[in-house]
GROMACS .gro file of C-alpha atoms in nm:
model
  301
    1MET     CA    1   0.881  -5.171  -8.828
    2THR     CA    2   0.933  -5.217  -8.435
    3GLU     CA    3   0.679  -5.416  -8.252
    4LYS     CA    4   0.464  -5.244  -7.996
    5ASN     CA    5   0.286  -5.370  -7.670
    6LEU     CA    6  -0.080  -5.309  -7.736
    7TYR     CA    7  -0.148  -5.273  -7.372
    8THR     CA    8  -0.006  -5.072  -7.063
    9ALA     CA    9   0.142  -5.341  -6.802
   10VAL     CA   10   0.066  -5.226  -6.422
   11PRO     CA   11   0.426  -5.316  -6.249
   12VAL     CA   12   0.416  -5.515  -5.946
   13GLU     CA   13   0.699  -5.510  -5.747
   14ARG     CA   14   0.828  -5.825  -5.508
   15SER     CA   15   0.693  -5.744  -5.167
   16ALA     CA   16   0.902  -5.748  -4.856
   17LEU     CA   17   0.614  -5.985  -4.700
   18SER     CA   18   0.663  -6.341  -4.782
   19ILE     CA   19   0.344  -6.533  -4.777
   20SER     CA   20   0.417  -6.939  -4.697
   21HIS     CA   21   0.220  -7.242  -4.610
   22GLN     CA   22   0.385  -7.208  -4.263
   23GLU     CA   23   0.111  -6.946  -4.152
   24GLY     CA   24  -0.247  -6.909  -4.229
   25LEU     CA   25  -0.417  -6.626  -4.437
   26LEU     CA   26  -0.731  -6.439  -4.299
   27LEU     CA   27  -0.929  -6.299  -4.629
   28VAL     CA   28  -1.212  -6.078  -4.558
   29GLY     CA   29  -1.410  -5.815  -4.782
   30SER     CA   30  -1.588  -5.853  -5.117
   31CYS     CA   31  -1.650  -6.122  -5.340
   32PHE     CA   32  -1.322  -6.067  -5.528
   33THR     CA   33  -1.142  -6.189  -5.165
   34GLU     CA   34  -1.352  -6.548  -5.229
   35ASN     CA   35  -1.190  -6.526  -5.573
   36ILE     CA   36  -0.811  -6.496  -5.450
   37GLY     CA   37  -0.928  -6.718  -5.111
   38ASN     CA   38  -1.036  -7.042  -5.324
   39ARG     CA   39  -0.704  -7.011  -5.544
   40LEU     CA   40  -0.496  -7.013  -5.185
   41ARG     CA   41  -0.686  -7.292  -5.063
   42ASP     CA   42  -0.629  -7.488  -5.399
   43PHE     CA   43  -0.272  -7.421  -5.373
   44GLY     CA   44  -0.241  -7.613  -5.021
   45PHE     CA   45  -0.274  -7.287  -4.776
   46ARG     CA   46  -0.446  -7.264  -4.459
   47VAL     CA   47  -0.704  -7.027  -4.532
   48LEU     CA   48  -1.008  -6.841  -4.360
   49ILE     CA   49  -1.224  -6.686  -4.598
   50ASN     CA   50  -1.484  -6.419  -4.505
   51PRO     CA   51  -1.635  -6.533  -4.145
   52PHE     CA   52  -1.899  -6.300  -4.161
   53GLY     CA   53  -1.961  -6.372  -4.545
   54VAL     CA   54  -1.910  -6.131  -4.839
   55LEU     CA   55  -1.856  -5.752  -4.711
   56TYR     CA   56  -1.815  -5.443  -4.921
   57ASN     CA   57  -1.795  -5.129  -4.692
   58PRO     CA   58  -1.491  -5.054  -4.502
   59LEU     CA   59  -1.685  -4.992  -4.177
   60SER     CA   60  -1.834  -5.339  -4.206
   61ILE     CA   61  -1.500  -5.532  -4.263
   62ALA     CA   62  -1.332  -5.341  -3.985
   63GLU     CA   63  -1.600  -5.444  -3.743
   64SER     CA   64  -1.581  -5.813  -3.840
   65LEU     CA   65  -1.229  -5.813  -3.799
   66ARG     CA   66  -1.267  -5.632  -3.482
   67LEU     CA   67  -1.535  -5.897  -3.326
   68CYS     CA   68  -1.307  -6.189  -3.463
   69CYS     CA   69  -0.982  -6.106  -3.318
   70ARG     CA   70  -1.179  -6.056  -2.948
   71GLY     CA   71  -1.385  -6.332  -2.971
   72ILE     CA   72  -1.711  -6.106  -2.937
   73ALA     CA   73  -2.026  -6.340  -2.977
   74VAL     CA   74  -2.321  -6.209  -3.148
   75LYS     CA   75  -2.649  -6.167  -2.933
   76GLU     CA   76  -2.978  -6.246  -2.952
   77GLU     CA   77  -3.074  -5.865  -2.965
   78ASP     CA   78  -2.847  -5.819  -3.223
   79LEU     CA   79  -3.083  -6.009  -3.467
   80PHE     CA   80  -3.399  -5.895  -3.640
   81TYR     CA   81  -3.697  -6.087  -3.818
   82HIS     CA   82  -3.763  -5.985  -4.182
   83ASN     CA   83  -3.960  -6.197  -4.473
   84GLY     CA   84  -3.959  -6.507  -4.271
   85LEU     CA   85  -3.595  -6.514  -4.202
   86TRP     CA   86  -3.371  -6.397  -3.893
   87HIS     CA   87  -3.100  -6.169  -3.994
   88SER     CA   88  -2.758  -6.002  -3.850
   89TRP     CA   89  -2.701  -5.624  -3.975
   90LYS     CA   90  -2.328  -5.723  -3.928
   91HIS     CA   91  -2.346  -6.043  -4.179
   92HIS     CA   92  -2.390  -6.137  -4.539
   93GLY     CA   93  -2.755  -6.241  -4.617
   94SER     CA   94  -2.594  -6.644  -4.620
   95PHE     CA   95  -2.613  -6.642  -4.245
   96SER     CA   96  -2.986  -6.574  -4.230
   97HIS     CA   97  -3.212  -6.833  -4.117
   98GLN     CA   98  -3.587  -6.931  -4.069
   99GLU     CA   99  -3.464  -7.013  -3.694
  100LYS     CA  100  -3.358  -6.738  -3.469
  101ASP     CA  101  -3.148  -7.009  -3.271
  102LYS     CA  102  -2.978  -7.134  -3.577
  103CYS     CA  103  -2.900  -6.795  -3.726
  104LEU     CA  104  -2.753  -6.715  -3.406
  105LYS     CA  105  -2.535  -7.023  -3.370
  106GLN     CA  106  -2.384  -7.004  -3.723
  107CYS     CA  107  -2.309  -6.634  -3.678
  108ASN     CA  108  -2.114  -6.742  -3.356
  109GLU     CA  109  -1.929  -7.051  -3.488
  110ARG     CA  110  -1.783  -6.852  -3.739
  111ILE     CA  111  -1.682  -6.595  -3.507
  112GLU     CA  112  -1.533  -6.858  -3.285
  113GLU     CA  113  -1.370  -7.025  -3.572
  114ALA     CA  114  -1.188  -6.696  -3.684
  115TYR     CA  115  -1.101  -6.620  -3.308
  116GLN     CA  116  -0.906  -6.937  -3.295
  117PHE     CA  117  -0.754  -6.901  -3.626
  118MET     CA  118  -0.622  -6.583  -3.531
  119ARG     CA  119  -0.428  -6.697  -3.223
  120GLN     CA  120  -0.188  -6.844  -3.462
  121PRO     CA  121   0.064  -6.643  -3.703
  122TYR     CA  122  -0.139  -6.539  -3.991
  123THR     CA  123  -0.153  -6.270  -4.282
  124THR     CA  124  -0.458  -6.065  -4.333
  125LEU     CA  125  -0.583  -5.979  -4.710
  126ILE     CA  126  -0.861  -5.736  -4.703
  127THR     CA  127  -1.042  -5.644  -5.015
  128LEU     CA  128  -1.251  -5.315  -5.006
  129GLY     CA  129  -1.540  -5.314  -5.243
  130THR     CA  130  -1.710  -4.964  -5.211
  131ALA     CA  131  -1.699  -4.642  -5.011
  132TYR     CA  132  -2.060  -4.618  -5.025
  133THR     CA  133  -2.244  -4.749  -4.689
  134TYR     CA  134  -2.585  -4.796  -4.584
  135PHE     CA  135  -2.674  -4.671  -4.218
  136HIS     CA  136  -2.975  -4.805  -4.034
  137ASN     CA  137  -3.053  -4.595  -3.701
  138ASP     CA  138  -2.716  -4.443  -3.746
  139SER     CA  139  -2.530  -4.760  -3.751
  140PRO     CA  140  -2.364  -4.933  -4.032
  141VAL     CA  141  -2.495  -5.255  -4.217
  142ALA     CA  142  -2.315  -5.500  -4.398
  143ASN     CA  143  -2.632  -5.612  -4.578
  144CYS     CA  144  -2.960  -5.458  -4.620
  145HIS     CA  145  -3.143  -5.813  -4.637
  146LYS     CA  146  -3.432  -5.643  -4.887
  147VAL     CA  147  -3.544  -5.454  -4.601
  148PRO     CA  148  -3.709  -5.123  -4.795
  149ALA     CA  149  -3.446  -4.875  -4.876
  150SER     CA  150  -3.654  -4.604  -4.690
  151CYS     CA  151  -3.536  -4.739  -4.384
  152PHE     CA  152  -3.160  -4.665  -4.478
  153GLU     CA  153  -2.929  -4.370  -4.507
  154LYS     CA  154  -2.702  -4.402  -4.801
  155CYS     CA  155  -2.357  -4.214  -4.768
  156LEU     CA  156  -2.029  -4.200  -4.918
  157LEU     CA  157  -1.780  -4.219  -4.662
  158ASN     CA  158  -1.505  -3.982  -4.684
  159GLN     CA  159  -1.099  -4.089  -4.622
  160ASN     CA  160  -1.078  -4.015  -4.250
  161GLN     CA  161  -1.390  -4.206  -4.165
  162ILE     CA  162  -1.226  -4.536  -4.363
  163VAL     CA  163  -0.919  -4.459  -4.174
  164ASP     CA  164  -1.037  -4.428  -3.841
  165SER     CA  165  -1.261  -4.737  -3.878
  166PHE     CA  166  -0.916  -4.939  -3.846
  167GLN     CA  167  -0.769  -4.715  -3.591
  168ASP     CA  168  -0.791  -5.005  -3.309
  169ILE     CA  169  -0.746  -5.289  -3.508
  170GLY     CA  170  -0.387  -5.462  -3.552
  171LEU     CA  171  -0.267  -5.417  -3.901
  172GLU     CA  172   0.045  -5.611  -3.887
  173LYS     CA  173   0.110  -5.819  -4.201
  174THR     CA  174  -0.201  -5.682  -4.374
  175ILE     CA  175  -0.236  -5.670  -4.741
  176PHE     CA  176  -0.491  -5.414  -4.874
  177THR     CA  177  -0.633  -5.431  -5.222
  178ILE     CA  178  -0.939  -5.275  -5.425
  179SER     CA  179  -1.200  -5.508  -5.574
  180PRO     CA  180  -1.180  -5.441  -5.952
  181ILE     CA  181  -1.565  -5.516  -5.968
  182ARG     CA  182  -1.744  -5.209  -6.047
  183HIS     CA  183  -2.072  -5.100  -5.842
  184TRP     CA  184  -2.260  -5.000  -6.171
  185ALA     CA  185  -2.564  -4.913  -5.925
  186ASP     CA  186  -2.393  -4.604  -5.821
  187GLY     CA  187  -2.355  -4.502  -6.142
  188ALA     CA  188  -2.010  -4.460  -6.375
  189HIS     CA  189  -1.899  -4.119  -6.195
  190GLY     CA  190  -2.020  -4.301  -5.849
  191ASN     CA  191  -1.812  -4.595  -5.875
  192GLN     CA  192  -1.518  -4.353  -5.974
  193LEU     CA  193  -1.572  -4.150  -5.667
  194SER     CA  194  -1.620  -4.471  -5.448
  195LYS     CA  195  -1.320  -4.628  -5.553
  196SER     CA  196  -1.109  -4.301  -5.541
  197THR     CA  197  -1.173  -4.268  -5.187
  198LEU     CA  198  -1.078  -4.616  -5.121
  199MET     CA  199  -0.741  -4.564  -5.281
  200LEU     CA  200  -0.707  -4.228  -5.065
  201ALA     CA  201  -0.784  -4.416  -4.739
  202VAL     CA  202  -0.557  -4.717  -4.806
  203GLU     CA  203  -0.270  -4.482  -4.925
  204GLU     CA  204  -0.325  -4.318  -4.580
  205LEU     CA  205  -0.334  -4.642  -4.370
  206ARG     CA  206  -0.004  -4.740  -4.550
  207LYS     CA  207   0.158  -4.407  -4.428
  208ARG     CA  208   0.039  -4.462  -4.096
  209ARG     CA  209   0.017  -4.792  -4.014
  210GLY     CA  210   0.269  -4.965  -4.283
  211VAL     CA  211   0.016  -5.185  -4.443
  212LEU     CA  212   0.082  -5.340  -4.815
  213TYR     CA  213  -0.122  -5.278  -5.132
  214PHE     CA  214  -0.212  -5.471  -5.422
  215PRO     CA  215  -0.336  -5.317  -5.699
  216SER     CA  216  -0.574  -5.572  -5.833
  217TYR     CA  217  -0.782  -5.285  -5.923
  218GLU     CA  218  -0.527  -5.112  -6.154
  219ILE     CA  219  -0.453  -5.454  -6.329
  220VAL     CA  220  -0.782  -5.505  -6.416
  221MET     CA  221  -0.841  -5.132  -6.547
  222ASP     CA  222  -0.558  -5.037  -6.672
  223GLU     CA  223  -0.386  -5.357  -6.815
  224LEU     CA  224  -0.686  -5.590  -6.872
  225ARG     CA  225  -0.911  -5.297  -7.017
  226ASP     CA  226  -1.083  -5.541  -7.264
  227TYR     CA  227  -1.412  -5.696  -7.220
  228ARG     CA  228  -1.299  -6.023  -7.297
  229PHE     CA  229  -1.157  -6.026  -6.939
  230TYR     CA  230  -1.510  -5.956  -6.825
  231GLU     CA  231  -1.796  -6.215  -6.741
  232GLN     CA  232  -2.132  -6.147  -6.937
  233ASP     CA  233  -2.246  -5.895  -6.700
  234MET     CA  234  -1.960  -5.659  -6.832
  235LEU     CA  235  -1.861  -5.602  -6.454
  236HIS     CA  236  -1.680  -5.922  -6.292
  237PRO     CA  237  -1.340  -6.017  -6.420
  238SER     CA  238  -1.335  -6.354  -6.583
  239SER     CA  239  -1.176  -6.672  -6.478
  240LEU     CA  240  -0.891  -6.551  -6.720
  241ALA     CA  241  -0.857  -6.207  -6.528
  242VAL     CA  242  -0.855  -6.385  -6.190
  243ASP     CA  243  -0.598  -6.631  -6.344
  244ILE     CA  244  -0.373  -6.309  -6.440
  245ILE     CA  245  -0.424  -6.154  -6.100
  246TRP     CA  246  -0.331  -6.463  -5.913
  247GLU     CA  247  -0.004  -6.516  -6.104
  248ARG     CA  248   0.077  -6.143  -6.017
  249PHE     CA  249  -0.018  -6.194  -5.664
  250GLN     CA  250   0.196  -6.472  -5.634
  251GLN     CA  251   0.491  -6.259  -5.794
  252ALA     CA  252   0.469  -6.040  -5.540
  253PHE     CA  253   0.423  -6.227  -5.235
  254MET     CA  254   0.565  -6.567  -5.279
  255ASP     CA  255   0.906  -6.722  -5.327
  256LYS     CA  256   0.972  -6.977  -5.591
  257GLU     CA  257   0.989  -7.244  -5.340
  258THR     CA  258   0.632  -7.145  -5.214
  259ILE     CA  259   0.503  -7.097  -5.552
  260THR     CA  260   0.657  -7.470  -5.642
  261LEU     CA  261   0.515  -7.611  -5.352
  262GLY     CA  262   0.164  -7.443  -5.422
  263GLU     CA  263   0.146  -7.615  -5.756
  264LYS     CA  264   0.226  -7.933  -5.636
  265PHE     CA  265  -0.109  -7.892  -5.390
  266HIS     CA  266  -0.303  -7.773  -5.672
  267SER     CA  267  -0.189  -8.082  -5.904
  268LEU     CA  268  -0.306  -8.278  -5.591
  269HIS     CA  269  -0.640  -8.130  -5.577
  270THR     CA  270  -0.699  -8.164  -5.928
  271MET     CA  271  -0.575  -8.560  -5.918
  272GLU     CA  272  -0.801  -8.612  -5.641
  273ALA     CA  273  -1.092  -8.453  -5.810
  274HIS     CA  274  -1.081  -8.676  -6.105
  275ARG     CA  275  -1.394  -8.920  -6.158
  276PRO     CA  276  -1.302  -9.199  -6.366
  277LEU     CA  277  -1.556  -9.373  -6.568
  278PHE     CA  278  -1.360  -9.718  -6.493
  279PRO     CA  279  -1.244  -9.724  -6.112
  280GLU     CA  280  -1.135 -10.059  -6.141
  281SER     CA  281  -0.906 -10.044  -6.448
  282GLU     CA  282  -0.550 -10.044  -6.416
  283ALA     CA  283  -0.507  -9.697  -6.549
  284TYR     CA  284  -0.706  -9.537  -6.267
  285GLN     CA  285  -0.505  -9.768  -6.019
  286ARG     CA  286  -0.168  -9.600  -6.151
  287HIS     CA  287  -0.341  -9.269  -6.086
  288LEU     CA  288  -0.436  -9.367  -5.737
  289LYS     CA  289  -0.090  -9.454  -5.652
  290LYS     CA  290   0.027  -9.108  -5.817
  291ILE     CA  291  -0.191  -8.947  -5.575
  292GLU     CA  292  -0.050  -9.147  -5.283
  293GLN     CA  293   0.299  -9.074  -5.357
  294LEU     CA  294   0.242  -8.703  -5.395
  295ARG     CA  295   0.061  -8.734  -5.066
  296LYS     CA  296   0.348  -8.855  -4.896
  297GLU     CA  297   0.547  -8.601  -5.072
  298LEU     CA  298   0.358  -8.298  -4.933
  299ASN     CA  299   0.374  -8.448  -4.586
  300ILE     CA  300   0.720  -8.454  -4.585
  301GLN     CA  301   0.795  -8.109  -4.732
   0.00000   0.00000   0.00000
């Protein structure tokens, strides 16, 4: 009897764009962005992850890129006070603070960091989470900051709105992907409408602007369609699923030399993270020598 594959493989072709340790990687978007960003960092890449915090909708993601590439600072009048904290409508709640000056400072420090990062060669990875966007006074918000829902209008963006939001942003060497995390609060049908709209928009950007697409969503939905690949909430991909997506990402955008070098960096980080029970032991001293030897090798490379 012929053995059959019990899953549908999603083919991922080798891209013409190669990622290497010689250039930086700017990652913006949903929390899935941080999964891949942290892997890239562990494998020795120079990365900047979500300078505005986790963002889900395309309008807020595009606005964050626009402000960072131009170095436009947040002003005091852009902040608002709610529930004992100062917030920015453009930022994730991790930037909120009890003191207005500190909220403003940490927002602008990250913008300046991103501005300087973008002065050097880099590749951008954008992860779109949802096409649903909340508007406050006709302006899109990145985070509602627990302000009552009655203060917002929730809209499902259309394809043209998403494409137009990236119109005045340079998208050379840009990879788009759709987050495999389902937004279940929108309902099963609403989530599908949202993800489909994002896909149509990215396809149009691919045709018009030449952006690249990596099928994170398809790998999880079609190839890993088993709840063993999910966390306990049955919505977020498990660490095993992220491992598989990371391997496919490497295959698509890295050559063998880059992958080998990245694995050495990962080994170094793993070795450095080791905490011995007996720091004075001969075994741990040999371990430290191995770390130093690997550091020298990576510095040379």
